[in-house]
XYZ file of C-alpha atoms in Angstrom:
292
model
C 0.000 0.000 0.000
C 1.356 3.689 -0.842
C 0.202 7.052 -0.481
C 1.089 10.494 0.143
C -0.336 13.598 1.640
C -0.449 17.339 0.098
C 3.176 18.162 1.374
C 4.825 15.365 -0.264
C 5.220 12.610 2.178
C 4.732 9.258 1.370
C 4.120 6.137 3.010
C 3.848 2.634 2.003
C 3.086 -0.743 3.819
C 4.795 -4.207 2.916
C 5.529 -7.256 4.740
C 8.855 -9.323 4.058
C 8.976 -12.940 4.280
C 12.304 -13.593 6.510
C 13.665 -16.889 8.296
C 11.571 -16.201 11.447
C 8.538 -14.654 10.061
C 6.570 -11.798 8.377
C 7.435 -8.995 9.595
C 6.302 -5.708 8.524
C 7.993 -2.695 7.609
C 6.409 0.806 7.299
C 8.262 3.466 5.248
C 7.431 7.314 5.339
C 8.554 10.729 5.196
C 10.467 12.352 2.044
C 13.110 11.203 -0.691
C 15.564 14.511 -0.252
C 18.704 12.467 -1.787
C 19.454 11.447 1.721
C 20.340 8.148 2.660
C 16.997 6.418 4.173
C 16.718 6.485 7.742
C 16.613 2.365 8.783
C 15.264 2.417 12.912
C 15.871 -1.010 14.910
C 13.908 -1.015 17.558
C 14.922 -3.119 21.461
C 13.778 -6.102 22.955
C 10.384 -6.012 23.827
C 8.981 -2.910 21.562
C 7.985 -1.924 18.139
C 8.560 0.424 15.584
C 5.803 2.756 17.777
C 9.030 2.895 20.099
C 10.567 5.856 17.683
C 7.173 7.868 17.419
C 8.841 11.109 19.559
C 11.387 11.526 17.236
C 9.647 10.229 14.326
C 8.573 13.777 12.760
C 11.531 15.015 12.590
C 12.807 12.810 11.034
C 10.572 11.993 8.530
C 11.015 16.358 7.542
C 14.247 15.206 6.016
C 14.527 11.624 5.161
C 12.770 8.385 3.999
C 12.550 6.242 7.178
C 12.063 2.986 7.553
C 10.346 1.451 10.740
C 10.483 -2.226 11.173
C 8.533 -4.651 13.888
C 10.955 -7.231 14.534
C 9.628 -10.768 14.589
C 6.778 -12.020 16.613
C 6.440 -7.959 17.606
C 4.295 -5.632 16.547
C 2.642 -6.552 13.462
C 5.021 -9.035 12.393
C 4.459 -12.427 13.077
C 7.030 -15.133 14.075
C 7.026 -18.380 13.103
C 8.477 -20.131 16.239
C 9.351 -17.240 18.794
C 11.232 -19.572 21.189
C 13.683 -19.745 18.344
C 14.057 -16.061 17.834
C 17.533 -14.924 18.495
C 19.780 -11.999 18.156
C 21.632 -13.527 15.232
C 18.635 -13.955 13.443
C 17.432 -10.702 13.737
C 20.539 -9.681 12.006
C 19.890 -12.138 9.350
C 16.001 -10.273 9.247
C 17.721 -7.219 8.935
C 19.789 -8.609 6.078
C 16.218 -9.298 4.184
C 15.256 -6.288 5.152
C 17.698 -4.740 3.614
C 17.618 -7.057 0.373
C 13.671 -6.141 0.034
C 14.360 -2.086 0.520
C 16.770 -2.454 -2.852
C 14.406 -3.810 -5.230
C 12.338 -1.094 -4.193
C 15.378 1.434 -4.751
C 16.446 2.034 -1.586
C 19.875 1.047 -1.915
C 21.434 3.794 0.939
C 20.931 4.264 4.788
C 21.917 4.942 8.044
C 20.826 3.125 10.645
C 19.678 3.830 14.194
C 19.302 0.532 16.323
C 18.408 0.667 20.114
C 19.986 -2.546 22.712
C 19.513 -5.519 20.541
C 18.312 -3.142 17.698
C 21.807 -1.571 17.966
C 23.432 -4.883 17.535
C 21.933 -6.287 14.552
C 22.353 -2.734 12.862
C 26.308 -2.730 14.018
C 26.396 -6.363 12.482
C 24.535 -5.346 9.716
C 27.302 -2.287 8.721
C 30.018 -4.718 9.069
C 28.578 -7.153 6.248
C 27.146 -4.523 4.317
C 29.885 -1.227 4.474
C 28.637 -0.463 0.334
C 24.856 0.011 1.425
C 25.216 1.132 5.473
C 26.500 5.123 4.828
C 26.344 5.500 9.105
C 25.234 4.484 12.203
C 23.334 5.889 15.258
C 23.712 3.590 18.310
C 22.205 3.782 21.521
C 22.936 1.590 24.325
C 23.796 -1.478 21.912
C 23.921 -4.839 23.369
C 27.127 -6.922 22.240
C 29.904 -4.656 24.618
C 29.203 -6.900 28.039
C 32.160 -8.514 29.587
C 30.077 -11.704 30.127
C 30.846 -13.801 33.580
C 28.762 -16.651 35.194
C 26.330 -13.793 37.174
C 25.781 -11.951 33.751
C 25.315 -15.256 31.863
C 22.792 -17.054 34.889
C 21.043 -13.165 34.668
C 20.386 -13.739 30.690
C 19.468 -17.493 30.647
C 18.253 -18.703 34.312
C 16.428 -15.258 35.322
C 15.063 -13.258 31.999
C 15.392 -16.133 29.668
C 12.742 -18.573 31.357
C 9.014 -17.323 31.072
C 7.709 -18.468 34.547
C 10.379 -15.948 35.862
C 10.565 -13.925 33.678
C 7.183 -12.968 34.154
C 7.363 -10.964 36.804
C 10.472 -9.267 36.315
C 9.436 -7.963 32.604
C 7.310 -5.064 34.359
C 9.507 -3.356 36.681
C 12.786 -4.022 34.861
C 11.033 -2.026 31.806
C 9.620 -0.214 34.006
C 13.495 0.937 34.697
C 14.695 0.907 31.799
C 12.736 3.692 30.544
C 12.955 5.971 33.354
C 10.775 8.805 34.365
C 8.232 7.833 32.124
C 7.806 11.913 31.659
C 6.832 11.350 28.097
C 3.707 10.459 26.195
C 6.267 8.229 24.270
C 7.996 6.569 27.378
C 4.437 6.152 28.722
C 2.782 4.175 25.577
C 6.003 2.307 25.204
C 5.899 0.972 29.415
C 2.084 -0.020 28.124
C 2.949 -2.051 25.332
C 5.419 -4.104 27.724
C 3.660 -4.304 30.169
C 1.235 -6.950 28.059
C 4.495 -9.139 27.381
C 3.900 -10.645 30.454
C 0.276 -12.173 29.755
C 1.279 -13.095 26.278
C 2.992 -16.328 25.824
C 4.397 -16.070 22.588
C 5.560 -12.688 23.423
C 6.787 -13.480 26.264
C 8.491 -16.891 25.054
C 10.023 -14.739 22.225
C 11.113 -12.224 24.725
C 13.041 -15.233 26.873
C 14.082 -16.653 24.026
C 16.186 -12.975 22.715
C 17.677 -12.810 26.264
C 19.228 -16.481 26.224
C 20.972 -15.663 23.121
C 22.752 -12.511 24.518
C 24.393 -15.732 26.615
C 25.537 -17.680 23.598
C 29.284 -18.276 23.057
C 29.529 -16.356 19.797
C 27.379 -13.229 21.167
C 29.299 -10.225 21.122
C 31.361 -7.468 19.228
C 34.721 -6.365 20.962
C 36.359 -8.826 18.294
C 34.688 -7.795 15.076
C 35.155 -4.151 15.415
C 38.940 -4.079 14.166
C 39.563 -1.796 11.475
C 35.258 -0.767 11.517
C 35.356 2.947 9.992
C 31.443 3.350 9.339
C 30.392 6.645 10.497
C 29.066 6.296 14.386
C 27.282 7.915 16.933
C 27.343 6.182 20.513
C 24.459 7.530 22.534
C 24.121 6.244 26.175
C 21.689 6.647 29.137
C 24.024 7.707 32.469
C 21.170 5.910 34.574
C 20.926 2.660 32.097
C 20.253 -0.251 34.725
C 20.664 -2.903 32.560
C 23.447 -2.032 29.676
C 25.716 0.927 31.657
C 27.776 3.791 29.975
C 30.345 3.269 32.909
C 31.103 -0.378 31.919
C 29.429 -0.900 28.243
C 29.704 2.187 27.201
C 33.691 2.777 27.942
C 33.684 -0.758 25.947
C 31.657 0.542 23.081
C 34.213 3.618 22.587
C 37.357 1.445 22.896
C 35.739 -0.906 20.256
C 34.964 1.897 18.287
C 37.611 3.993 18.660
C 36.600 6.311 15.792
C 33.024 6.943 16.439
C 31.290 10.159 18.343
C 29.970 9.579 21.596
C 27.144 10.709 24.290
C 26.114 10.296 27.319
C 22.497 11.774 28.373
C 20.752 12.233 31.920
C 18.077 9.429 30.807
C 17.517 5.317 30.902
C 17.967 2.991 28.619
C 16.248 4.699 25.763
C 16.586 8.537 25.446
C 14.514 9.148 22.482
C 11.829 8.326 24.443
C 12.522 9.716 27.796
C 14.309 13.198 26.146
C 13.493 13.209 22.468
C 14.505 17.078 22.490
C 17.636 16.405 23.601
C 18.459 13.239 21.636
C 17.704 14.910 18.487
C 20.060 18.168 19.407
C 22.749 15.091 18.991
C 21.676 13.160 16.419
C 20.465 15.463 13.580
C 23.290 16.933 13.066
C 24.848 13.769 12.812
C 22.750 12.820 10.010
C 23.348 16.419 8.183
C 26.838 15.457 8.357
C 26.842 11.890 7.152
C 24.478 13.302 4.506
C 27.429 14.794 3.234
C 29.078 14.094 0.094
C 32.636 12.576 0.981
C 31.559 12.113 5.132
C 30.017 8.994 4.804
C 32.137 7.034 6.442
C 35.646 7.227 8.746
C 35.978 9.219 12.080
């Protein structure tokens, strides 16, 4: 489906089949010979995550807003199987589906898991990914037996996690001083009396545990345009520890801290944008698309 209104700003509907399921992607706002605008949204959440920020955005670029798997209006196929390397390989079809419909340039702002599958997704693709905007990316943990018991024995098994999904998002997203923050805390707050959701949920946390989980490695010699954003009061990914990893690891990339949780577009989308649009004038740029 595609329309647009009187000032020019389209939108169009599609769903792409991927390895987990359909999942749905909604593009909008204007072609201005930018790069699109690809958002990658956390673990639990939508697309509806990025709707503070959203307008302004959309004034200046094509974005694209995708539901991952099993969230949503995607579907998934078998959410206990959902992991964080196959949302990367989503994000690959993704990608693969937005160039037969011409899209063949974009930066791409990923939140926690969100920001790993779009850091893993510049690394395979450095011809099509022009920069990234990353805030609070998961991948950067030192992992030890507490950290690895937290993801698979605590929020990776439904019955407990449960009743930790409420208050720990409840956390995460901080003040809730927001109409954003606010509709975002409602949406996962009905992960826990969903059992695919929450299964799918589980199933995303156990795989931050996995052996091969992680980026300090594959970072070496990374040049792709980057913005680091972190929340100060993040309870669950922290600037102090992941964040001084991130910026080692990424050694040429641009980097903020801000006074919120673990998601600052929500909690202070007027600040987050003072960072990241000009960011995206300057990767806009001819010649500044990628390198510190």
């Amino acid at each position: 489906m595609d329309m647009r209104d009187d000032a020019g700003s389209e939108e169009s509907r599609f769903t792409v089949p991927t390895v987990l399921g359909e999942v749905s992607v909604r593009i909008t706002g204007r072609d201005a010979g930018r790069p699109a605008l690809l958002l990658l949204h956390a673990n639990p959440g939508d697309r509806r995550d990025y709707d503070a920020v959203l307008p302004s955005f959309e004034k200046a670029h094509r974005v694209v807003g995708v539901d991952w798997p099993g969230y949503g209006q995607s579907t998934a196929a078998v959410p206990g199987r959902v992991t964080a390397e196959g949302l990367v390989a989503v994000a690959e079809q993704v990608l693969a589906a937005l160039a037969d419909r011409g899209i063949g340039r974009l930066t791409v702002l990923g939140s926690s898991v969100g920001g790993y599958a779009a850091l893993r997704l510049a690394l395979r693709h450095p011809e099509t990914i022009t920069g990234l905007i990353l805030v609070a990316p998961a991948g950067f943990t030192r992992h030890n037996l507490v950290t690895r018991a937290f993801c698979r024995r605590v929020m990776g098994v439904p019955p407990v996690a449960r009743w930790l999904v409420t208050p720990l998002n409840r956390a995460l997203l901080g003040r809730l001083r927001t109409r954003s923050a606010r509709e975002t805390y409602a949406r996962a707050r009905t992960i826990r009396d969903d059992p695919a959701r929450l299964e799918l949920h589980c199933a995303i946390w156990r795989s931050f545990a996995s052996p091969g989980f992680g980026l300090h490695a594959a970072c070496a010699g990374f040049t792709t345009r980057t913005l680091l954003i972190w929340g100060r009061r993040d309870p669950v990914v922290p600037a102090l520890t992941d964040g001084r990893h991130a910026r080692r690891a990424l050694a040429h990339a641009e980097s903020v801290v801000m006074p919120t949780g673990h998601e600052p577009y929500n909690e202070d989308p007027g600040t987050f944008l003072e960072h990241v649009t000009p960011f995206l004038e300057r990767t806009a740029s001819p010649g500044r698309g990628r390198g510190g």
